[in-house]
mmCIF file of C-alpha atoms in Angstrom:
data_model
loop_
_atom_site.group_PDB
_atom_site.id
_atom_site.type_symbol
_atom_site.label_atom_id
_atom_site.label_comp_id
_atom_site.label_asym_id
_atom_site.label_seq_id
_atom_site.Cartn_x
_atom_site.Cartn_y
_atom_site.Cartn_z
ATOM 1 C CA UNK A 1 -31.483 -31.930 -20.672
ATOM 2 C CA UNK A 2 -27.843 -33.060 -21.215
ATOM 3 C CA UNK A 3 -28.227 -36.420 -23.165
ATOM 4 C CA UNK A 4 -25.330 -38.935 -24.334
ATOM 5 C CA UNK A 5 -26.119 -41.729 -26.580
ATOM 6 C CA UNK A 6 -23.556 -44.674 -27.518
ATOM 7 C CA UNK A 7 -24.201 -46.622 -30.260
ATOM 8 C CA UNK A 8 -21.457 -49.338 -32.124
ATOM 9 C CA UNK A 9 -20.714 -52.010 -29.405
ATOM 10 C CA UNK A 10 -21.082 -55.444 -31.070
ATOM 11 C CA UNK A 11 -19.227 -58.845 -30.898
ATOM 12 C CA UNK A 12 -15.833 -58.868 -33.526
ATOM 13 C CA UNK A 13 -13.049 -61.088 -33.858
ATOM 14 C CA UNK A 14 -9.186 -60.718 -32.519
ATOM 15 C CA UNK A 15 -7.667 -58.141 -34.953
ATOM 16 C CA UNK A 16 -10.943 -56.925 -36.038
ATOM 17 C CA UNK A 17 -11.884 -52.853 -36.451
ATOM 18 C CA UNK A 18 -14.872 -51.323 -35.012
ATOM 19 C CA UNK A 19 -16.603 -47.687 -34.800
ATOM 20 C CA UNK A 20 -17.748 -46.318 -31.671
ATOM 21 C CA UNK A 21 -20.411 -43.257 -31.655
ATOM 22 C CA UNK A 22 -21.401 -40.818 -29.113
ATOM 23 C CA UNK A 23 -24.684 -38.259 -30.063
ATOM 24 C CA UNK A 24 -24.943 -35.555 -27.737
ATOM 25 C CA UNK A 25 -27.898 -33.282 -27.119
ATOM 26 C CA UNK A 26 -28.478 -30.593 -24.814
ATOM 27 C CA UNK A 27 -25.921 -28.609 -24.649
ATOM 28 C CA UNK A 28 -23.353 -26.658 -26.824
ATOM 29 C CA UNK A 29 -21.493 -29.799 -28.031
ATOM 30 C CA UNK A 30 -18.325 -27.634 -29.356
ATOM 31 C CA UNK A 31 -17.763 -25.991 -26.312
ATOM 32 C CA UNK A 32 -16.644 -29.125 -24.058
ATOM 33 C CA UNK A 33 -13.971 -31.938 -23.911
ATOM 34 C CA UNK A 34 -14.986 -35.154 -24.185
ATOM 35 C CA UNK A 35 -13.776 -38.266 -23.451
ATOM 36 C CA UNK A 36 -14.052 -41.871 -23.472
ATOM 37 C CA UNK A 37 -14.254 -44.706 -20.705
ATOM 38 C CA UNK A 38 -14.130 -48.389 -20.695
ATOM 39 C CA UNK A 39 -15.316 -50.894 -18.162
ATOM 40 C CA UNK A 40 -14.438 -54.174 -18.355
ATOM 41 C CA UNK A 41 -16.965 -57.092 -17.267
ATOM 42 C CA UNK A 42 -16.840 -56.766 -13.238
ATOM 43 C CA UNK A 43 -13.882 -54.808 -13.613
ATOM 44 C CA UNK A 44 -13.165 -50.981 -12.801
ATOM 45 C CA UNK A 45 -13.447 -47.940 -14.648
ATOM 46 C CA UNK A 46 -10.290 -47.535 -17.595
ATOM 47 C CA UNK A 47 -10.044 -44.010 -19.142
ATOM 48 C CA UNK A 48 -9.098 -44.252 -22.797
ATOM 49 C CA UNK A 49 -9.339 -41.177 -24.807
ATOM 50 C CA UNK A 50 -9.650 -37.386 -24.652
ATOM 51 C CA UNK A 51 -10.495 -35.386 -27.328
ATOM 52 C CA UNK A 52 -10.611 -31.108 -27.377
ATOM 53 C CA UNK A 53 -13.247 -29.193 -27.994
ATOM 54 C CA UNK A 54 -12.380 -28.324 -31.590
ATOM 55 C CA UNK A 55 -10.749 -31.739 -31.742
ATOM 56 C CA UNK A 56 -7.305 -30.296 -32.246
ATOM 57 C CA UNK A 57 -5.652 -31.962 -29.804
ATOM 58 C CA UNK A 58 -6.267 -36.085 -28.464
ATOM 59 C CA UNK A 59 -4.677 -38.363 -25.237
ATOM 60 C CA UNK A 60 -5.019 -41.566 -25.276
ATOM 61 C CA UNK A 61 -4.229 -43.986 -22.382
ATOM 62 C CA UNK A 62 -0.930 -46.058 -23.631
ATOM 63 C CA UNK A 63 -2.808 -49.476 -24.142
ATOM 64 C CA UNK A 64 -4.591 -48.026 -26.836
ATOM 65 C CA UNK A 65 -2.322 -45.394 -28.663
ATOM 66 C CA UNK A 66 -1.689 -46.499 -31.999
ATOM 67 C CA UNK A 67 -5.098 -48.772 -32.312
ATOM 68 C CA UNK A 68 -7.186 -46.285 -31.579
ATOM 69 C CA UNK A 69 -9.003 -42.777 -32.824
ATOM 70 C CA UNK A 70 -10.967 -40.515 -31.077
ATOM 71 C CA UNK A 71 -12.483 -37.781 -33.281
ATOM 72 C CA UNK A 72 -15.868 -35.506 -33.336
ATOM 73 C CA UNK A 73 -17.740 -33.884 -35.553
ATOM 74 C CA UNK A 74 -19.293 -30.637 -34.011
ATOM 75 C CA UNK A 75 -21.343 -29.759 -36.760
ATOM 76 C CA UNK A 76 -23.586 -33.710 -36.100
ATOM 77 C CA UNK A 77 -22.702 -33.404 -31.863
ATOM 78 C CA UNK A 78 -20.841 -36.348 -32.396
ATOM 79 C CA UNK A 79 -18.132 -38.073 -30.945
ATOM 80 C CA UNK A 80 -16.253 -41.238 -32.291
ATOM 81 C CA UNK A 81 -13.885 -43.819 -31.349
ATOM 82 C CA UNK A 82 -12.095 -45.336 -34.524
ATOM 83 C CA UNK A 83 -10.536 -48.882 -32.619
ATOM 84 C CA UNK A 84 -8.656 -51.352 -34.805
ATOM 85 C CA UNK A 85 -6.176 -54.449 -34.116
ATOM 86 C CA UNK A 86 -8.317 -54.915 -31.308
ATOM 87 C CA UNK A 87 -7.200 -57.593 -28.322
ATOM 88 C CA UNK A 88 -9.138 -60.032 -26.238
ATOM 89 C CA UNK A 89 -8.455 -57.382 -23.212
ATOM 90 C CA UNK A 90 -10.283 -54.454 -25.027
ATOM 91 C CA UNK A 91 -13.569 -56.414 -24.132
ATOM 92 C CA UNK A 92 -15.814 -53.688 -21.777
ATOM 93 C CA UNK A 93 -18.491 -51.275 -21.947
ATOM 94 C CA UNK A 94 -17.397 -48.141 -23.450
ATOM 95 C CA UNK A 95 -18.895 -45.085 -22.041
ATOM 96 C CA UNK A 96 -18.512 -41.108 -23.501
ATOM 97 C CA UNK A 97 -18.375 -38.625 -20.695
ATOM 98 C CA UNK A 98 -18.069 -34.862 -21.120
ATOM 99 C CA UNK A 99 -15.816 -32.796 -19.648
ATOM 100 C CA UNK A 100 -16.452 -28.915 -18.132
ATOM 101 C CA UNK A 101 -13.355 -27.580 -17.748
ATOM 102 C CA UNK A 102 -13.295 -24.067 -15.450
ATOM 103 C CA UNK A 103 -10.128 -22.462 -14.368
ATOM 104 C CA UNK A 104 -7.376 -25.161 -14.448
ATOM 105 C CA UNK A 105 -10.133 -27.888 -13.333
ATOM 106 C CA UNK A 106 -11.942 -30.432 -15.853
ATOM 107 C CA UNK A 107 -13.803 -32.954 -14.761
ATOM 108 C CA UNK A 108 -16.579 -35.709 -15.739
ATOM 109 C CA UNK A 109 -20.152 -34.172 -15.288
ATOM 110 C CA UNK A 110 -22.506 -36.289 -17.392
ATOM 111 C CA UNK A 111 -21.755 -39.742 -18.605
ATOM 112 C CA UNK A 112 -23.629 -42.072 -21.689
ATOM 113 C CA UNK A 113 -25.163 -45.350 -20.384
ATOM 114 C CA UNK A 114 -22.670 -47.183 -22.335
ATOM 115 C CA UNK A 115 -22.157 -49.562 -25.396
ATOM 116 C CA UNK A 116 -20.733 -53.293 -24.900
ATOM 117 C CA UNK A 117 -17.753 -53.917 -27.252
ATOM 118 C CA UNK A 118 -16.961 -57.872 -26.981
ATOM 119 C CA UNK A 119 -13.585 -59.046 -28.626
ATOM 120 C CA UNK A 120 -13.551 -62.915 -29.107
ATOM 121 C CA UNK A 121 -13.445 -65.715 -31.665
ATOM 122 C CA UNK B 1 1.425 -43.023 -13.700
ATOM 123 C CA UNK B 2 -0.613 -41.859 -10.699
ATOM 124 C CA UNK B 3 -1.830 -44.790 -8.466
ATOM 125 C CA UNK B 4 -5.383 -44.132 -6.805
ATOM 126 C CA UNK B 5 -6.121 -46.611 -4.062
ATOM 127 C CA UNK B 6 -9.293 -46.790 -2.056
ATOM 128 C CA UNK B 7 -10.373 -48.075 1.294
ATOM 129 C CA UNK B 8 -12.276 -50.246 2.234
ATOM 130 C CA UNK B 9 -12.938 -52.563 -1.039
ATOM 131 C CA UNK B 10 -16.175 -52.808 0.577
ATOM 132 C CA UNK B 11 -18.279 -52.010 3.368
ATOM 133 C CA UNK B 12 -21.948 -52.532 4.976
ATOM 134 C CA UNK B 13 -23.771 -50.223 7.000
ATOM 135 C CA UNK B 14 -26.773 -49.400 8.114
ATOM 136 C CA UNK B 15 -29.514 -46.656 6.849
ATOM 137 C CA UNK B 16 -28.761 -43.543 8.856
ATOM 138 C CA UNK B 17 -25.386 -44.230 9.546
ATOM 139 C CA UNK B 18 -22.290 -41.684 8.546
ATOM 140 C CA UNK B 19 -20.141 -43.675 6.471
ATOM 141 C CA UNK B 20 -16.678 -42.678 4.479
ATOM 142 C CA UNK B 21 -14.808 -43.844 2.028
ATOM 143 C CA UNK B 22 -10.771 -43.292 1.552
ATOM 144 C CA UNK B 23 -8.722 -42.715 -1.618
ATOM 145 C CA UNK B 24 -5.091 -41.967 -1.569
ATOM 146 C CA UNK B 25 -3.012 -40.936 -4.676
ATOM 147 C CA UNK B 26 0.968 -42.091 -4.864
ATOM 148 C CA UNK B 27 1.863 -38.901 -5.319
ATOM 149 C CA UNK B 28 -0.028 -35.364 -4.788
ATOM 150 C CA UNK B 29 -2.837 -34.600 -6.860
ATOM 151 C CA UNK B 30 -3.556 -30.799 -5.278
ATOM 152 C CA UNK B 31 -7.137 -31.276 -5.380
ATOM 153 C CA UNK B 32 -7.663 -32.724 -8.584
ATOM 154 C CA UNK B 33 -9.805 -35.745 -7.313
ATOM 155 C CA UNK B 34 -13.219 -36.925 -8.594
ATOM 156 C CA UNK B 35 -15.477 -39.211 -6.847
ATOM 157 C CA UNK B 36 -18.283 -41.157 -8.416
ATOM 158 C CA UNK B 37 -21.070 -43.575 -7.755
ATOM 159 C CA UNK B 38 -22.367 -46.566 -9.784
ATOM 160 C CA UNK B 39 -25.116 -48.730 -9.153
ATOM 161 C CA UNK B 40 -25.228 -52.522 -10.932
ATOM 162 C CA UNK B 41 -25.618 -52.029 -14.666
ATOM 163 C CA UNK B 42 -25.459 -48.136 -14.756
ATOM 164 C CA UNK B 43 -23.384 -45.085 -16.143
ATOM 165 C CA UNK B 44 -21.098 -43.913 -13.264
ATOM 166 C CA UNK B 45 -22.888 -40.856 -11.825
ATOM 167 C CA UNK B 46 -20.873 -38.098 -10.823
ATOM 168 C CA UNK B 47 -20.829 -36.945 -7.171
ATOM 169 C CA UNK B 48 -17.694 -34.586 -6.176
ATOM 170 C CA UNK B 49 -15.277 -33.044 -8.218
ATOM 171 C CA UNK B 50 -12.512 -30.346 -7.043
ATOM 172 C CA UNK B 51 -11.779 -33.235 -4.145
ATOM 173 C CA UNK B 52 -15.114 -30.508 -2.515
ATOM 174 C CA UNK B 53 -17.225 -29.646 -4.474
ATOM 175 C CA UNK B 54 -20.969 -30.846 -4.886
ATOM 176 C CA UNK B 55 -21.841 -31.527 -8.858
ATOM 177 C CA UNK B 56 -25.729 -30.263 -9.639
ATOM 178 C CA UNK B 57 -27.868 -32.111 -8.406
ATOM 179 C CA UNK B 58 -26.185 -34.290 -5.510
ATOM 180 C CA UNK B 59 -27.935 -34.833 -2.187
ATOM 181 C CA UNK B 60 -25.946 -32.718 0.788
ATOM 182 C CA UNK B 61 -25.728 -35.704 2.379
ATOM 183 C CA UNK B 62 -22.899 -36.687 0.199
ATOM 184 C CA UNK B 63 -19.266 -34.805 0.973
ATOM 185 C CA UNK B 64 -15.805 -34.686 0.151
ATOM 186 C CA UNK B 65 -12.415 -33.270 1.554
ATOM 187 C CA UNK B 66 -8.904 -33.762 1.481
ATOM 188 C CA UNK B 67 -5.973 -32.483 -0.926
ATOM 189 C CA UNK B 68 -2.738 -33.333 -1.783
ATOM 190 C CA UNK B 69 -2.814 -37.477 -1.073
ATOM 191 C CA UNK B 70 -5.352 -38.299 1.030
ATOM 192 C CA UNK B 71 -9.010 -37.643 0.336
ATOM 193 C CA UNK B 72 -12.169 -39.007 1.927
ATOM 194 C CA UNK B 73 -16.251 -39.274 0.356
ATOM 195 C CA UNK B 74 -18.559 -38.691 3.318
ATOM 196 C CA UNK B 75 -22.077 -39.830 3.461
ATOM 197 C CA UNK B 76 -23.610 -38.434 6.387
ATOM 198 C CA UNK B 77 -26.674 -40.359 7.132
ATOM 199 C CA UNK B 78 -27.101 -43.518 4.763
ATOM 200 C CA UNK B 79 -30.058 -43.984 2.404
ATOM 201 C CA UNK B 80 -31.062 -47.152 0.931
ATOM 202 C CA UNK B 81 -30.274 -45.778 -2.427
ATOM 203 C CA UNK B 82 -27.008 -45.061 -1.602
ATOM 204 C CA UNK B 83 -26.050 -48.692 -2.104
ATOM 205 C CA UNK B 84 -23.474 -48.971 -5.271
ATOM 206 C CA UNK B 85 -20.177 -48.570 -5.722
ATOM 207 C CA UNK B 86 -18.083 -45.545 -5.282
ATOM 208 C CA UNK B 87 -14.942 -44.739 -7.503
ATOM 209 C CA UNK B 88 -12.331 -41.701 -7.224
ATOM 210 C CA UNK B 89 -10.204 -40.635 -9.967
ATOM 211 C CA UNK B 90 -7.664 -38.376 -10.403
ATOM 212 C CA UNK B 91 -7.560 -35.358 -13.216
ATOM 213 C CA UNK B 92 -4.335 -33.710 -12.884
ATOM 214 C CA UNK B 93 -2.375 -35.854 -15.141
ATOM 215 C CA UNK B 94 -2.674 -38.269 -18.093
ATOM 216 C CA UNK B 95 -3.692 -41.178 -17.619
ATOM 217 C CA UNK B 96 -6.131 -40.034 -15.858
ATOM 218 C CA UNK B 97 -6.470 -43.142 -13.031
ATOM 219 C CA UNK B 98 -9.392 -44.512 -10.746
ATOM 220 C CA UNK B 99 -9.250 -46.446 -7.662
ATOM 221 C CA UNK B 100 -10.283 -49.987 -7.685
ATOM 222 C CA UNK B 101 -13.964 -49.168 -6.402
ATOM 223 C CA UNK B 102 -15.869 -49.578 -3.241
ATOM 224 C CA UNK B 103 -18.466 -51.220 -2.965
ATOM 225 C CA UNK B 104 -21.652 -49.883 -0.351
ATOM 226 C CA UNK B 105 -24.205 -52.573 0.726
ATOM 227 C CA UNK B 106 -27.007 -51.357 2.968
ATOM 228 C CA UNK B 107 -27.788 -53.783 5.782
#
């Protein structure tokens, strides 16, 4: 069974760093994209971050570029999101998704159940 | 960046009624369109991808067509756990974007 677990979310101040993590079980972790989501309270769905399989490559949505990292370790089935400088705006549940990719198609299959990051003095 | 715009923002209906949902991209996405369902609290769960086709697992009561701009989510005959709300996204270009959401109340 395809499992994704966030951990990291927690309340931090304006300009404050935090680490995001994503264990995955149940399938071959190196063989996919992943990717992260946001959702901010009552808002819709924000994509933030994709990462390769062998992590060689990363896109990141333009809000973020520069204040965020998203990295993986294939050898743990992890995936990470390194954010720093973060803003009042960056407050929303942040959800890892993987990402099948057949042909020229890739596309969200299974999603985490999400880990609340809350910016605010 | 690609804008993905759904109608209606929300809608009520009725259980065994065929409902759908529209989403139109500002410019053409082929048919690199996702759709997704979320219920209050929850992961998004993903229905359609491929504007078409079915992910594992999804009732055949749920559908999707369209290419290019226009797309539509089809839910033939409405259960009561069908109530959430419904997202599409497109994947053919960074950002990747999502409509604004529809939400489905069962009456």
């Amino acid at each position: 069974e395809v499992q994704l677990v966030e951990s990291g979310g927690d309340l931090v101040q304006p300009g404050g760093s935090l680490r995001l993590s994503c264990a995955a079980s149940g399938f071959t972790f190196s063989n996919y994209w992943m990717s992260w989501v946001r959702q901010a309270p009552g808002q819709g769905l924000q994509w933030v971050a994709n990462i390769t399989p062998n992590g060689g490559q990363k896109y990141y949505v333009d809000s973020v570029k520069g204040r965020f990292t998203i990295s993986r370790d294939n050898a743990k089935n992890s995936l990470f999101l390194q954010m720093t400088s973060l803003r009042d705006e960056d407050t929303a549940v942040y959800f890892c998704a993987r990402i099948p990719c057949t042909g020229g198609s890739c596309y969200y299959d299974f999603w985490g159940q999400g880990t609340l990051v809350t910016v605010s003095s | 960046d690609i804008q993905m715009t759904q109608s209606p923002s929300s809608l009520s209906a009725s259980v065994g009624d065929r409902v759908s949902i529209t989403c139109r991209a500002s410019q053409g996405i082929n048919i690199y369109l996702a759709w997704f369902q979320q219920r209050p609290g929850k992961a998004p769960k993903s229905l359609i991808y491929d504007a078409s086709t079915l992910q594992s697992g999804v009732p055949s009561r749920f559908s999707g067509s369209g290419s290019g701009t226009d797309f539509t989510l089809t839910i033939s005959s409405l259960q009561p756990e069908d109530s959430a709300t419904y997202f599409c996204q497109q994947f053919v270009s960074y950002p990747y974007t999502f409509g604004q959401g529809t939400k489905l109340e069962i009456k």
